[in-house]
mmCIF file of C-alpha atoms and ligand atoms in Angstrom:
data_model
loop_
_atom_site.group_PDB
_atom_site.id
_atom_site.type_symbol
_atom_site.label_atom_id
_atom_site.label_comp_id
_atom_site.label_asym_id
_atom_site.label_seq_id
_atom_site.Cartn_x
_atom_site.Cartn_y
_atom_site.Cartn_z
ATOM 1 C CA MET L 23 -55.025 58.907 -27.949
ATOM 2 C CA ASN L 24 -52.941 60.447 -30.828
ATOM 3 C CA THR L 25 -50.917 63.525 -29.969
ATOM 4 C CA SER L 26 -52.385 66.531 -31.788
ATOM 5 C CA PHE L 27 -50.537 68.907 -33.985
ATOM 6 C CA TRP L 28 -50.702 71.617 -31.371
ATOM 7 C CA GLU L 29 -49.529 69.358 -28.460
ATOM 8 C CA ARG L 30 -46.533 68.266 -30.551
ATOM 9 C CA GLU L 31 -45.566 71.847 -31.521
ATOM 10 C CA SER L 32 -45.969 73.304 -28.114
ATOM 11 C CA PHE L 33 -44.866 70.557 -25.799
ATOM 12 C CA LEU L 34 -42.848 67.751 -27.494
ATOM 13 C CA LEU L 35 -40.716 69.595 -29.983
ATOM 14 C CA ASN L 36 -38.319 72.545 -29.807
ATOM 15 C CA CYS L 37 -36.803 71.803 -26.352
ATOM 16 C CA ASP L 38 -33.363 73.325 -25.749
ATOM 17 C CA VAL L 39 -32.648 70.723 -23.012
ATOM 18 C CA ILE L 40 -34.519 67.626 -21.701
ATOM 19 C CA ILE L 41 -33.647 66.237 -18.284
ATOM 20 C CA ILE L 42 -34.822 62.689 -17.423
ATOM 21 C CA GLY L 43 -35.600 62.327 -13.801
ATOM 22 C CA ALA L 44 -36.973 64.801 -11.286
ATOM 23 C CA GLY L 45 -34.750 63.800 -8.285
ATOM 24 C CA ILE L 46 -32.530 66.235 -6.559
ATOM 25 C CA VAL L 47 -29.853 65.905 -9.327
ATOM 26 C CA GLY L 48 -32.426 66.480 -12.163
ATOM 27 C CA LEU L 49 -33.745 69.523 -10.366
ATOM 28 C CA SER L 50 -30.285 70.804 -9.721
ATOM 29 C CA ALA L 51 -29.380 70.385 -13.385
ATOM 30 C CA ALA L 52 -32.474 72.204 -14.435
ATOM 31 C CA TYR L 53 -31.842 75.108 -12.021
ATOM 32 C CA HIS L 54 -28.275 75.681 -13.177
ATOM 33 C CA TRP L 55 -29.124 75.255 -16.877
ATOM 34 C CA LYS L 56 -31.973 77.824 -16.591
ATOM 35 C CA LYS L 57 -29.880 80.245 -14.638
ATOM 36 C CA LYS L 58 -27.213 80.167 -17.312
ATOM 37 C CA ASN L 59 -29.557 80.283 -20.203
ATOM 38 C CA PRO L 60 -32.805 82.141 -19.117
ATOM 39 C CA GLY L 61 -34.171 81.994 -22.694
ATOM 40 C CA HIS L 62 -33.944 78.283 -23.086
ATOM 41 C CA ARG L 63 -36.842 75.867 -22.893
ATOM 42 C CA VAL L 64 -35.718 73.553 -20.043
ATOM 43 C CA VAL L 65 -37.923 70.370 -19.662
ATOM 44 C CA ILE L 66 -37.938 67.669 -17.055
ATOM 45 C CA LEU L 67 -39.493 64.391 -17.791
ATOM 46 C CA GLU L 68 -40.410 62.231 -14.717
ATOM 47 C CA ARG L 69 -41.996 58.873 -15.003
ATOM 48 C CA ASN L 70 -43.848 58.980 -11.607
ATOM 49 C CA TRP L 71 -46.365 61.641 -10.338
ATOM 50 C CA LEU L 72 -43.569 62.798 -7.904
ATOM 51 C CA SER L 73 -40.066 61.745 -7.932
ATOM 52 C CA ASP L 74 -39.876 57.909 -7.718
ATOM 53 C CA GLY L 75 -36.262 57.399 -6.500
ATOM 54 C CA ALA L 76 -34.150 58.192 -3.532
ATOM 55 C CA SER L 77 -34.778 61.926 -3.388
ATOM 56 C CA SER L 78 -38.220 61.696 -1.797
ATOM 57 C CA LYS L 79 -37.489 58.597 0.330
ATOM 58 C CA ASN L 80 -34.143 59.095 1.965
ATOM 59 C CA ALA L 81 -33.273 59.586 5.619
ATOM 60 C CA GLY L 82 -32.618 63.362 5.575
ATOM 61 C CA PHE L 83 -29.114 63.052 7.016
ATOM 62 C CA ALA L 84 -27.023 66.228 6.145
ATOM 63 C CA CYS L 85 -23.932 64.229 6.640
ATOM 64 C CA PHE L 86 -20.489 63.752 4.890
ATOM 65 C CA GLY L 87 -18.738 60.821 6.481
ATOM 66 C CA SER L 88 -18.143 59.069 9.837
ATOM 67 C CA ILE L 89 -14.606 57.963 10.760
ATOM 68 C CA SER L 90 -15.253 54.223 10.191
ATOM 69 C CA GLU L 91 -16.745 55.071 6.827
ATOM 70 C CA LEU L 92 -13.778 57.157 5.755
ATOM 71 C CA GLU L 93 -11.374 54.491 6.970
ATOM 72 C CA ASP L 94 -13.422 51.814 4.992
ATOM 73 C CA ASP L 95 -13.161 54.099 1.799
ATOM 74 C CA LEU L 96 -9.343 53.828 2.125
ATOM 75 C CA GLN L 97 -9.636 50.251 0.974
ATOM 76 C CA SER L 98 -10.646 51.496 -2.494
ATOM 77 C CA MET L 99 -9.369 55.036 -2.683
ATOM 78 C CA SER L 100 -6.294 57.092 -1.740
ATOM 79 C CA GLU L 101 -6.408 59.453 1.321
ATOM 80 C CA ASN L 102 -6.405 62.398 -1.108
ATOM 81 C CA GLU L 103 -9.396 60.977 -2.991
ATOM 82 C CA VAL L 104 -11.312 60.394 0.174
ATOM 83 C CA VAL L 105 -10.580 63.913 1.370
ATOM 84 C CA SER L 106 -11.690 65.416 -1.980
ATOM 85 C CA LEU L 107 -14.907 63.316 -2.073
ATOM 86 C CA THR L 108 -15.690 64.264 1.566
ATOM 87 C CA ASN L 109 -15.134 67.911 0.717
ATOM 88 C CA ARG L 110 -17.454 67.791 -2.215
ATOM 89 C CA ARG L 111 -20.175 66.189 -0.032
ATOM 90 C CA PHE L 112 -19.748 69.018 2.466
ATOM 91 C CA GLN L 113 -19.650 71.734 -0.265
ATOM 92 C CA GLY L 114 -22.799 70.159 -1.800
ATOM 93 C CA LEU L 115 -24.673 70.425 1.398
ATOM 94 C CA LEU L 116 -23.620 74.117 1.906
ATOM 95 C CA GLU L 117 -24.734 74.694 -1.679
ATOM 96 C CA LEU L 118 -28.196 73.085 -1.098
ATOM 97 C CA ARG L 119 -28.621 75.155 2.075
ATOM 98 C CA LYS L 120 -27.785 78.355 0.197
ATOM 99 C CA LEU L 121 -30.202 77.478 -2.670
ATOM 100 C CA ILE L 122 -33.203 76.198 -0.872
ATOM 101 C CA GLY L 123 -32.663 77.967 2.603
ATOM 102 C CA ASN L 124 -32.370 76.461 6.025
ATOM 103 C CA GLU L 125 -36.019 77.238 6.809
ATOM 104 C CA ASN L 126 -37.358 75.521 3.648
ATOM 105 C CA LEU L 127 -35.140 72.422 4.331
ATOM 106 C CA GLU L 128 -36.162 72.501 8.028
ATOM 107 C CA PHE L 129 -32.432 72.167 8.657
ATOM 108 C CA GLN L 130 -31.368 71.280 12.142
ATOM 109 C CA SER L 131 -27.746 71.737 13.152
ATOM 110 C CA CYS L 132 -28.011 68.785 15.582
ATOM 111 C CA GLY L 133 -24.662 67.270 14.889
ATOM 112 C CA GLY L 134 -23.770 63.709 13.928
ATOM 113 C CA VAL L 135 -22.598 60.928 16.150
ATOM 114 C CA GLU L 136 -21.006 57.598 15.271
ATOM 115 C CA VAL L 137 -21.832 55.042 17.997
ATOM 116 C CA PHE L 138 -19.708 51.981 18.779
ATOM 117 C CA PHE L 139 -20.739 48.792 20.413
ATOM 118 C CA ASP L 140 -17.309 47.151 20.534
ATOM 119 C CA SER L 141 -14.104 48.594 22.131
ATOM 120 C CA SER L 142 -11.626 47.484 19.532
ATOM 121 C CA SER L 143 -13.264 49.219 16.590
ATOM 122 C CA PHE L 144 -13.905 52.293 18.815
ATOM 123 C CA GLN L 145 -10.223 52.518 19.710
ATOM 124 C CA LYS L 146 -9.093 51.945 16.097
ATOM 125 C CA CYS L 147 -11.322 54.794 14.843
ATOM 126 C CA GLN L 148 -10.368 57.023 17.838
ATOM 127 C CA SER L 149 -6.629 56.715 16.954
ATOM 128 C CA GLN L 150 -7.382 58.086 13.368
ATOM 129 C CA ILE L 151 -9.198 61.229 14.511
ATOM 130 C CA ASP L 152 -6.152 63.556 14.463
ATOM 131 C CA LYS L 153 -5.416 62.548 10.915
ATOM 132 C CA TRP L 154 -8.896 63.425 9.639
ATOM 133 C CA ASN L 155 -9.206 66.508 11.676
ATOM 134 C CA LEU L 156 -5.907 67.763 10.132
ATOM 135 C CA ASN L 157 -7.185 66.915 6.675
ATOM 136 C CA PHE L 158 -10.404 68.821 7.159
ATOM 137 C CA ASN L 159 -9.109 71.674 9.274
ATOM 138 C CA THR L 160 -9.080 74.245 6.460
ATOM 139 C CA ILE L 161 -11.814 72.956 4.226
ATOM 140 C CA ILE L 162 -14.498 72.077 6.716
ATOM 141 C CA GLY L 163 -13.567 73.574 10.038
ATOM 142 C CA PRO L 164 -11.512 72.975 13.143
ATOM 143 C CA ASN L 165 -11.788 69.659 15.123
ATOM 144 C CA VAL L 166 -14.529 68.075 12.981
ATOM 145 C CA TYR L 167 -14.402 64.792 15.066
ATOM 146 C CA SER L 168 -14.099 64.375 18.798
ATOM 147 C CA ALA L 169 -14.398 61.041 20.751
ATOM 148 C CA LYS L 170 -15.889 60.080 24.180
ATOM 149 C CA SER L 171 -15.718 56.904 25.999
ATOM 150 C CA VAL L 172 -19.278 56.330 27.341
ATOM 151 C CA SER L 173 -21.385 53.606 28.834
ATOM 152 C CA TYR L 174 -24.741 55.483 28.445
ATOM 153 C CA TYR L 175 -25.340 58.070 25.807
ATOM 154 C CA HIS L 176 -28.586 59.746 24.656
ATOM 155 C CA GLY L 177 -30.581 56.926 26.242
ATOM 156 C CA MET L 178 -28.499 54.051 24.615
ATOM 157 C CA GLN L 179 -27.084 51.607 27.210
ATOM 158 C CA GLU L 180 -24.787 49.274 25.327
ATOM 159 C CA VAL L 181 -22.565 51.893 23.648
ATOM 160 C CA VAL L 182 -18.862 51.834 24.608
ATOM 161 C CA GLY L 183 -17.800 54.972 22.787
ATOM 162 C CA VAL L 184 -18.906 57.747 20.414
ATOM 163 C CA ILE L 185 -17.337 60.070 17.938
ATOM 164 C CA GLU L 186 -19.186 63.273 17.558
ATOM 165 C CA ASN L 187 -19.175 65.566 14.410
ATOM 166 C CA SER L 188 -20.588 69.069 15.102
ATOM 167 C CA PHE L 189 -20.670 69.984 11.427
ATOM 168 C CA GLU L 190 -23.477 67.515 10.516
ATOM 169 C CA GLY L 191 -27.249 67.904 10.826
ATOM 170 C CA ALA L 192 -30.654 66.820 9.548
ATOM 171 C CA ILE L 193 -33.271 68.031 7.059
ATOM 172 C CA HIS L 194 -36.846 67.223 6.247
ATOM 173 C CA THR L 195 -36.605 65.325 2.949
ATOM 174 C CA GLY L 196 -40.112 66.116 1.763
ATOM 175 C CA SER L 197 -39.740 69.812 2.470
ATOM 176 C CA MET L 198 -36.524 69.795 0.638
ATOM 177 C CA LEU L 199 -37.979 68.206 -2.492
ATOM 178 C CA ARG L 200 -41.139 70.311 -2.511
ATOM 179 C CA SER L 201 -39.142 73.576 -2.127
ATOM 180 C CA PHE L 202 -36.653 72.522 -4.768
ATOM 181 C CA ARG L 203 -39.560 71.699 -7.215
ATOM 182 C CA ASN L 204 -41.185 74.965 -6.459
ATOM 183 C CA LEU L 205 -37.930 76.808 -7.031
ATOM 184 C CA VAL L 206 -37.232 75.400 -10.522
ATOM 185 C CA LEU L 207 -40.877 75.836 -11.528
ATOM 186 C CA SER L 208 -40.664 79.548 -10.514
ATOM 187 C CA LEU L 209 -37.873 79.953 -12.932
ATOM 188 C CA GLY L 210 -39.993 78.676 -15.905
ATOM 189 C CA VAL L 211 -38.676 75.198 -16.101
ATOM 190 C CA GLU L 212 -41.369 72.748 -17.344
ATOM 191 C CA LEU L 213 -41.784 69.513 -15.397
ATOM 192 C CA TYR L 214 -44.006 66.709 -16.842
ATOM 193 C CA SER L 215 -44.913 63.847 -14.511
ATOM 194 C CA GLY L 216 -46.026 60.472 -15.703
ATOM 195 C CA VAL L 217 -43.562 60.506 -18.667
ATOM 196 C CA HIS L 218 -41.494 57.438 -18.852
ATOM 197 C CA VAL L 219 -38.652 57.653 -21.232
ATOM 198 C CA LEU L 220 -38.083 54.370 -23.022
ATOM 199 C CA SER L 221 -35.120 55.173 -25.345
ATOM 200 C CA PHE L 222 -33.261 57.987 -27.120
ATOM 201 C CA GLU L 223 -31.341 58.403 -30.313
ATOM 202 C CA GLU L 224 -28.822 61.076 -31.330
ATOM 203 C CA VAL L 225 -29.815 62.593 -34.714
ATOM 204 C CA ASN L 226 -28.069 65.239 -36.808
ATOM 205 C CA SER L 227 -29.931 68.163 -35.283
ATOM 206 C CA GLY L 228 -30.238 66.999 -31.685
ATOM 207 C CA VAL L 229 -31.662 64.048 -29.756
ATOM 208 C CA GLU L 230 -35.043 62.205 -30.240
ATOM 209 C CA VAL L 231 -36.412 60.951 -26.990
ATOM 210 C CA VAL L 232 -39.137 58.200 -27.126
ATOM 211 C CA SER L 233 -41.544 58.044 -24.143
ATOM 212 C CA ASN L 234 -44.903 56.468 -23.240
ATOM 213 C CA GLU L 235 -46.302 59.935 -23.976
ATOM 214 C CA GLY L 236 -44.931 60.510 -27.468
ATOM 215 C CA GLN L 237 -41.678 61.317 -29.183
ATOM 216 C CA TRP L 238 -39.821 64.371 -27.889
ATOM 217 C CA LYS L 239 -37.173 66.412 -29.708
ATOM 218 C CA THR L 240 -34.308 68.364 -27.940
ATOM 219 C CA GLU L 241 -30.963 69.922 -28.667
ATOM 220 C CA ASN L 242 -29.446 68.529 -25.435
ATOM 221 C CA LEU L 243 -30.282 65.544 -23.160
ATOM 222 C CA ILE L 244 -29.314 65.050 -19.475
ATOM 223 C CA ILE L 245 -29.949 61.701 -17.879
ATOM 224 C CA THR L 246 -30.274 61.870 -14.019
ATOM 225 C CA THR L 247 -32.029 58.540 -13.341
ATOM 226 C CA ASN L 248 -29.575 57.288 -10.632
ATOM 227 C CA ALA L 249 -30.097 53.587 -9.849
ATOM 228 C CA PHE L 250 -32.100 53.154 -13.195
ATOM 229 C CA ALA L 251 -29.383 54.700 -15.343
ATOM 230 C CA CYS L 252 -28.539 51.363 -17.030
ATOM 231 C CA GLU L 253 -32.030 50.979 -18.427
ATOM 232 C CA LEU L 254 -31.317 53.985 -20.773
ATOM 233 C CA LEU L 255 -27.531 53.597 -20.803
ATOM 234 C CA PRO L 256 -26.508 49.973 -20.706
ATOM 235 C CA ILE L 257 -22.910 50.869 -21.371
ATOM 236 C CA LEU L 258 -22.724 52.210 -17.729
ATOM 237 C CA ASP L 259 -21.592 49.956 -14.837
ATOM 238 C CA VAL L 260 -24.237 51.058 -12.339
ATOM 239 C CA GLN L 261 -25.841 48.493 -9.913
ATOM 240 C CA PRO L 262 -29.005 49.239 -7.963
ATOM 241 C CA LYS L 263 -28.744 48.330 -4.260
ATOM 242 C CA ARG L 264 -31.309 47.591 -1.634
ATOM 243 C CA ASN L 265 -31.679 50.385 0.931
ATOM 244 C CA GLN L 266 -34.470 51.138 3.251
ATOM 245 C CA VAL L 267 -35.855 53.659 5.696
ATOM 246 C CA ILE L 268 -38.367 52.721 8.368
ATOM 247 C CA VAL L 269 -40.017 54.973 10.861
ATOM 248 C CA SER L 270 -41.288 53.794 14.337
ATOM 249 C CA LYS L 271 -44.639 54.423 16.010
ATOM 250 C CA PRO L 272 -44.520 57.323 18.468
ATOM 251 C CA MET L 273 -42.356 56.306 21.419
ATOM 252 C CA ARG L 274 -40.288 57.789 24.273
ATOM 253 C CA HIS L 275 -36.675 58.303 23.472
ATOM 254 C CA GLU L 276 -33.764 60.512 24.388
ATOM 255 C CA LEU L 277 -32.142 60.762 20.882
ATOM 256 C CA LYS L 278 -31.145 64.224 19.797
ATOM 257 C CA ALA L 279 -28.651 63.968 16.925
ATOM 258 C CA THR L 280 -28.162 61.935 13.727
ATOM 259 C CA TYR L 281 -26.439 58.589 14.479
ATOM 260 C CA HIS L 282 -24.372 56.220 12.344
ATOM 261 C CA ALA L 283 -23.017 52.726 13.002
ATOM 262 C CA GLU L 284 -21.283 49.907 11.047
ATOM 263 C CA LYS L 285 -19.171 52.157 8.687
ATOM 264 C CA GLY L 286 -22.246 54.292 7.916
ATOM 265 C CA TYR L 287 -24.263 51.402 6.631
ATOM 266 C CA ILE L 288 -26.760 51.719 9.428
ATOM 267 C CA TYR L 289 -28.169 55.086 10.711
ATOM 268 C CA PHE L 290 -30.899 56.384 12.825
ATOM 269 C CA ARG L 291 -32.382 59.718 13.948
ATOM 270 C CA PRO L 292 -35.256 61.125 15.996
ATOM 271 C CA ILE L 293 -38.306 62.575 14.029
ATOM 272 C CA GLN L 294 -40.535 64.307 16.562
ATOM 273 C CA ASP L 295 -41.542 61.465 18.829
ATOM 274 C CA ARG L 296 -40.506 58.699 16.508
ATOM 275 C CA ILE L 297 -37.299 57.002 15.448
ATOM 276 C CA LEU L 298 -36.212 56.625 11.781
ATOM 277 C CA ILE L 299 -33.870 53.684 11.133
ATOM 278 C CA GLY L 300 -32.289 53.344 7.749
ATOM 279 C CA GLY L 301 -29.571 51.699 5.511
ATOM 280 C CA MET L 302 -28.633 48.077 5.361
ATOM 281 C CA ARG L 303 -27.366 48.293 1.711
ATOM 282 C CA HIS L 304 -24.389 46.283 2.772
ATOM 283 C CA LEU L 305 -26.629 43.271 3.409
ATOM 284 C CA PHE L 306 -27.146 40.772 0.538
ATOM 285 C CA PRO L 307 -25.139 42.928 -2.023
ATOM 286 C CA HIS L 308 -25.281 40.292 -4.722
ATOM 287 C CA THR L 309 -28.905 39.163 -4.542
ATOM 288 C CA GLU L 310 -30.726 42.453 -3.802
ATOM 289 C CA ASN L 311 -29.755 44.537 -6.820
ATOM 290 C CA THR L 312 -32.916 44.686 -8.855
ATOM 291 C CA SER L 313 -34.331 48.032 -10.091
ATOM 292 C CA GLU L 314 -37.882 46.676 -9.891
ATOM 293 C CA ARG L 315 -39.920 48.572 -7.253
HETATM 294 C C1 FAD J 406 -33.138 54.734 1.529
HETATM 295 C C2 FAD J 406 -32.115 55.827 1.203
HETATM 296 C C3 FAD J 406 -31.763 56.637 2.167
HETATM 297 C C4 FAD J 406 -30.849 57.675 1.934
HETATM 298 N N1 FAD J 406 -30.521 58.587 2.921
HETATM 299 C C5 FAD J 406 -29.709 59.659 2.624
HETATM 300 C C6 FAD J 406 -29.479 60.633 3.619
HETATM 301 O O1 FAD J 406 -29.863 60.566 4.762
HETATM 302 N N2 FAD J 406 -28.648 61.692 3.271
HETATM 303 C C7 FAD J 406 -28.082 61.832 1.934
HETATM 304 O O2 FAD J 406 -27.347 62.780 1.739
HETATM 305 N N3 FAD J 406 -28.380 60.894 1.025
HETATM 306 C C8 FAD J 406 -29.122 59.847 1.304
HETATM 307 N N4 FAD J 406 -29.515 58.918 0.299
HETATM 308 C C9 FAD J 406 -28.944 59.205 -0.992
HETATM 309 C C10 FAD J 406 -29.693 60.313 -1.756
HETATM 310 O O3 FAD J 406 -31.101 60.207 -1.485
HETATM 311 C C11 FAD J 406 -29.512 60.134 -3.190
HETATM 312 O O4 FAD J 406 -28.140 60.131 -3.513
HETATM 313 C C12 FAD J 406 -30.130 61.196 -4.113
HETATM 314 O O5 FAD J 406 -31.540 61.355 -3.748
HETATM 315 C C13 FAD J 406 -30.050 60.804 -5.502
HETATM 316 O O6 FAD J 406 -30.772 61.763 -6.340
HETATM 317 P P1 FAD J 406 -30.930 61.519 -7.874
HETATM 318 O O7 FAD J 406 -31.619 62.744 -8.372
HETATM 319 O O8 FAD J 406 -29.595 61.192 -8.402
HETATM 320 O O9 FAD J 406 -31.836 60.203 -7.972
HETATM 321 P P2 FAD J 406 -33.250 59.859 -7.636
HETATM 322 O O10 FAD J 406 -33.851 60.636 -6.532
HETATM 323 O O11 FAD J 406 -33.307 58.335 -7.474
HETATM 324 O O12 FAD J 406 -34.049 60.237 -9.019
HETATM 325 C C14 FAD J 406 -34.014 59.631 -10.130
HETATM 326 C C15 FAD J 406 -35.371 59.897 -10.843
HETATM 327 O O13 FAD J 406 -35.402 59.397 -12.182
HETATM 328 C C16 FAD J 406 -36.681 58.912 -12.437
HETATM 329 N N5 FAD J 406 -36.543 57.987 -13.637
HETATM 330 C C17 FAD J 406 -35.858 56.806 -13.639
HETATM 331 N N6 FAD J 406 -35.976 56.263 -14.829
HETATM 332 C C18 FAD J 406 -36.762 57.016 -15.625
HETATM 333 C C19 FAD J 406 -37.136 57.033 -16.949
HETATM 334 N N7 FAD J 406 -36.799 55.979 -17.797
HETATM 335 N N8 FAD J 406 -38.020 58.024 -17.385
HETATM 336 C C20 FAD J 406 -38.386 59.058 -16.587
HETATM 337 N N9 FAD J 406 -37.954 59.144 -15.248
HETATM 338 C C21 FAD J 406 -37.157 58.190 -14.805
HETATM 339 C C22 FAD J 406 -37.064 58.262 -11.154
HETATM 340 O O14 FAD J 406 -38.467 58.096 -11.046
HETATM 341 C C23 FAD J 406 -36.577 59.147 -10.133
HETATM 342 O O15 FAD J 406 -37.496 60.172 -9.757
HETATM 343 C C24 FAD J 406 -30.339 57.867 0.567
HETATM 344 C C25 FAD J 406 -30.808 56.982 -0.437
HETATM 345 C C26 FAD J 406 -31.720 55.951 -0.219
HETATM 346 C C27 FAD J 406 -32.058 55.029 -1.256
#
């Protein structure tokens, strides 16, 4: 059906900013833009009825880095860069908790635990604890990491050692996203679902945005489409990667924290009487990089 004159005037045209993607980054961009410019028309266009990316499907770990993950990062970054990145992750979590509130996030301060199944990688990581604790002492807190040699831990029998992190925790991903959406809507941000942006073009007086639901016009455009970024900006070198989260049937378990293994590529946590297991993006990195659902 054609778009009417009224629909064009009131919805598609005269936007101060359009944000593409209603994930956590799009919502965050909308929140901060509206807070700084209360009189602006801030519009989010999302192709799915909800968010269709990682923000509503992730594992809900409020984490910032296990020792083996940080050590692995040193292969591609300097120590200062790893510290700065980790600090930004930690500050981001604090910011999210301040913005949405611990209750709305269903935040649990349950701690994070890296589990080791072979002694040599445990000893290697254990020997690096002092270095990382010193790095994070003033920006995160005292003694972030501490190690224990164990043969039985929270119901796990084949573990040889663990490194605990008392500053990590867990959230309820669904509650986070619902509360965040409600927060930005309460400020007067407009969120349109089912609008798939196909292309955009910069024109003299702003940007024209072509979608399956008509042509929009805006002064400013923000693209927060994460793994799908290359579809709109082919110039970017962004590769989607396989990642998954599965949740068990109800079962008996003794898990009580959030857990990482294998340089952070595999993780698990309890959810009520179930266990969530996630990650695996290090498997098949060259074959599983499609952005098709
Ligand atoms: C399986 C999995 C588990 C994870 N677990 C954790 C965890 O435990 N802790 C943690 O901190 N992080 C975790 N992450 C990472 C975290 O979820 C992401 O970094 C974060 O959600 C990214 O948010 P985003 O807004 O950038 O992207 P997304 O949430 O992916 O949002 C992008 C949005 O853009 C929309 N979009 C795309 N193209 C278009 C278009 N052309 N037009 C309109 N809309 C479009 C999509 O539908 C989507 O809603 C996990 C990620 C995955 C995949």
